[in-house]
Amino acid sequence: AAAMGVAPEAARRGHKEAWKLARSNPAFGNYWRHAFQVAGVPEADVTNERIAACQEALGAALSQSYPDTLETMRAVAEQHGSMVIIGMISNHITEPPLFEYCAQGAGLHQLVSHPSLLVVSQSVGCAKPDAKIFRLWLDRLHELDPSILPSECLFLDDKQANVAAAIAEGWQSEVYNAGTMPAGTLRELLRRRGLFMPLPPAPPLSAEIQAACVEAKERGSVAFRAADYAGALEAYSLAM
């Protein structure tokens, strides 16, 4: 609102209307000018500098992420490897590149199993809850592995309408809202479905091994530390 130079309510109204027009229209290229117009800013006052300032401010907000959600998904990827395929369907804007702020902030390009499985509504011309975007994502998945059934796909979304649309397509689906649900919710949801298995706790080290580690640390020698830790590592491996 501050960057747009209007009241918060006017800024929200402008963004909402521009978003509605842009999110499933690849040809829509006047996001900011439309947002300013709806917010009541005269055309003569909409300069490239003002647009750049607004995009920078919005980009900073969009770059924020939810650490608990990301850590959980990264843990799933690490534990299951290629046995679990991770993708994303996002109702978002690619022109201007607003989605990219989210992707960079959350590391989404690194999280998804394949670039084609990161589907953004404006770039494909359809948006959730339209069935077309679910079918498009599944088609892309089948290009990687044609054996996967819709019933083997788990879709999480913060809107009930999108969850209902996924279920209608034969997917498994649940409501998950990282912004309102407590930390740990996603881990528990995935654990119930067998997709997140907590690692077993590390076994306690004996007093003798702890003393050896302290002594090795005090020596400050990498060579000595490696030798003295050998017994501790062997004991740890056996206990596991």
PDB file of N, CA and C in Angstrom, residues 18 29-39 41 43-48 51:
ATOM      1  N   ALA A  18      -6.407  -7.429 -10.328  1.00  0.00           N
ATOM      2  CA  ALA A  18      -5.344  -7.733 -11.296  1.00  0.00           C
ATOM      3  C   ALA A  18      -4.994  -9.217 -11.239  1.00  0.00           C
ATOM      4  N   GLY A  29      -0.612  -8.842 -19.657  1.00  0.00           N
ATOM      5  CA  GLY A  29       0.698  -8.284 -19.339  1.00  0.00           C
ATOM      6  C   GLY A  29       0.665  -6.927 -18.682  1.00  0.00           C
ATOM      7  N   ASN A  30      -0.500  -6.515 -18.161  1.00  0.00           N
ATOM      8  CA  ASN A  30      -0.626  -5.176 -17.566  1.00  0.00           C
ATOM      9  C   ASN A  30      -1.007  -5.262 -16.088  1.00  0.00           C
ATOM     10  N   TYR A  31      -0.390  -6.196 -15.389  1.00  0.00           N
ATOM     11  CA  TYR A  31      -0.767  -6.435 -13.997  1.00  0.00           C
ATOM     12  C   TYR A  31      -0.713  -5.162 -13.170  1.00  0.00           C
ATOM     13  N   TRP A  32       0.445  -4.498 -13.156  1.00  0.00           N
ATOM     14  CA  TRP A  32       0.606  -3.347 -12.270  1.00  0.00           C
ATOM     15  C   TRP A  32      -0.268  -2.172 -12.690  1.00  0.00           C
ATOM     16  N   ARG A  33      -0.346  -1.908 -13.960  1.00  0.00           N
ATOM     17  CA  ARG A  33      -1.164  -0.769 -14.400  1.00  0.00           C
ATOM     18  C   ARG A  33      -2.641  -1.009 -14.085  1.00  0.00           C
ATOM     19  N   HIS A  34      -3.075  -2.269 -14.213  1.00  0.00           N
ATOM     20  CA  HIS A  34      -4.465  -2.572 -13.861  1.00  0.00           C
ATOM     21  C   HIS A  34      -4.666  -2.438 -12.357  1.00  0.00           C
ATOM     22  N   ALA A  35      -3.709  -2.911 -11.574  1.00  0.00           N
ATOM     23  CA  ALA A  35      -3.820  -2.808 -10.111  1.00  0.00           C
ATOM     24  C   ALA A  35      -3.894  -1.345  -9.680  1.00  0.00           C
ATOM     25  N   PHE A  36      -3.050  -0.511 -10.279  1.00  0.00           N
ATOM     26  CA  PHE A  36      -3.081   0.922  -9.959  1.00  0.00           C
ATOM     27  C   PHE A  36      -4.423   1.545 -10.351  1.00  0.00           C
ATOM     28  N   GLN A  37      -4.917   1.183 -11.519  1.00  0.00           N
ATOM     29  CA  GLN A  37      -6.172   1.751 -11.995  1.00  0.00           C
ATOM     30  C   GLN A  37      -7.321   1.418 -11.042  1.00  0.00           C
ATOM     31  N   VAL A  38      -7.431   0.143 -10.649  1.00  0.00           N
ATOM     32  CA  VAL A  38      -8.500  -0.272  -9.743  1.00  0.00           C
ATOM     33  C   VAL A  38      -8.337   0.382  -8.373  1.00  0.00           C
ATOM     34  N   ALA A  39      -7.080   0.607  -7.962  1.00  0.00           N
ATOM     35  CA  ALA A  39      -6.818   1.231  -6.664  1.00  0.00           C
ATOM     36  C   ALA A  39      -7.093   2.734  -6.677  1.00  0.00           C
ATOM     37  N   VAL A  41      -5.419   5.107  -8.709  1.00  0.00           N
ATOM     38  CA  VAL A  41      -4.251   5.946  -9.009  1.00  0.00           C
ATOM     39  C   VAL A  41      -4.358   6.435 -10.452  1.00  0.00           C
ATOM     40  N   GLU A  43      -3.590   7.447 -14.214  1.00  0.00           N
ATOM     41  CA  GLU A  43      -2.635   6.871 -15.168  1.00  0.00           C
ATOM     42  C   GLU A  43      -1.354   7.692 -15.236  1.00  0.00           C
ATOM     43  N   ALA A  44      -1.481   9.016 -15.166  1.00  0.00           N
ATOM     44  CA  ALA A  44      -0.300   9.881 -15.267  1.00  0.00           C
ATOM     45  C   ALA A  44       0.670   9.676 -14.107  1.00  0.00           C
ATOM     46  N   ASP A  45       0.176   9.165 -12.986  1.00  0.00           N
ATOM     47  CA  ASP A  45       1.023   8.963 -11.807  1.00  0.00           C
ATOM     48  C   ASP A  45       1.674   7.583 -11.766  1.00  0.00           C
ATOM     49  N   VAL A  46       1.329   6.734 -12.726  1.00  0.00           N
ATOM     50  CA  VAL A  46       1.883   5.374 -12.744  1.00  0.00           C
ATOM     51  C   VAL A  46       3.146   5.373 -13.603  1.00  0.00           C
ATOM     52  N   THR A  47       4.274   5.487 -12.972  1.00  0.00           N
ATOM     53  CA  THR A  47       5.560   5.526 -13.672  1.00  0.00           C
ATOM     54  C   THR A  47       6.276   4.182 -13.530  1.00  0.00           C
ATOM     55  N   ASN A  48       7.271   3.966 -14.389  1.00  0.00           N
ATOM     56  CA  ASN A  48       8.058   2.736 -14.302  1.00  0.00           C
ATOM     57  C   ASN A  48       8.775   2.637 -12.961  1.00  0.00           C
ATOM     58  N   ILE A  51       6.248   1.490 -10.390  1.00  0.00           N
ATOM     59  CA  ILE A  51       5.969   0.060 -10.574  1.00  0.00           C
ATOM     60  C   ILE A  51       7.117  -0.776 -10.013  1.00  0.00           C
TER      61      ILE A  51
END
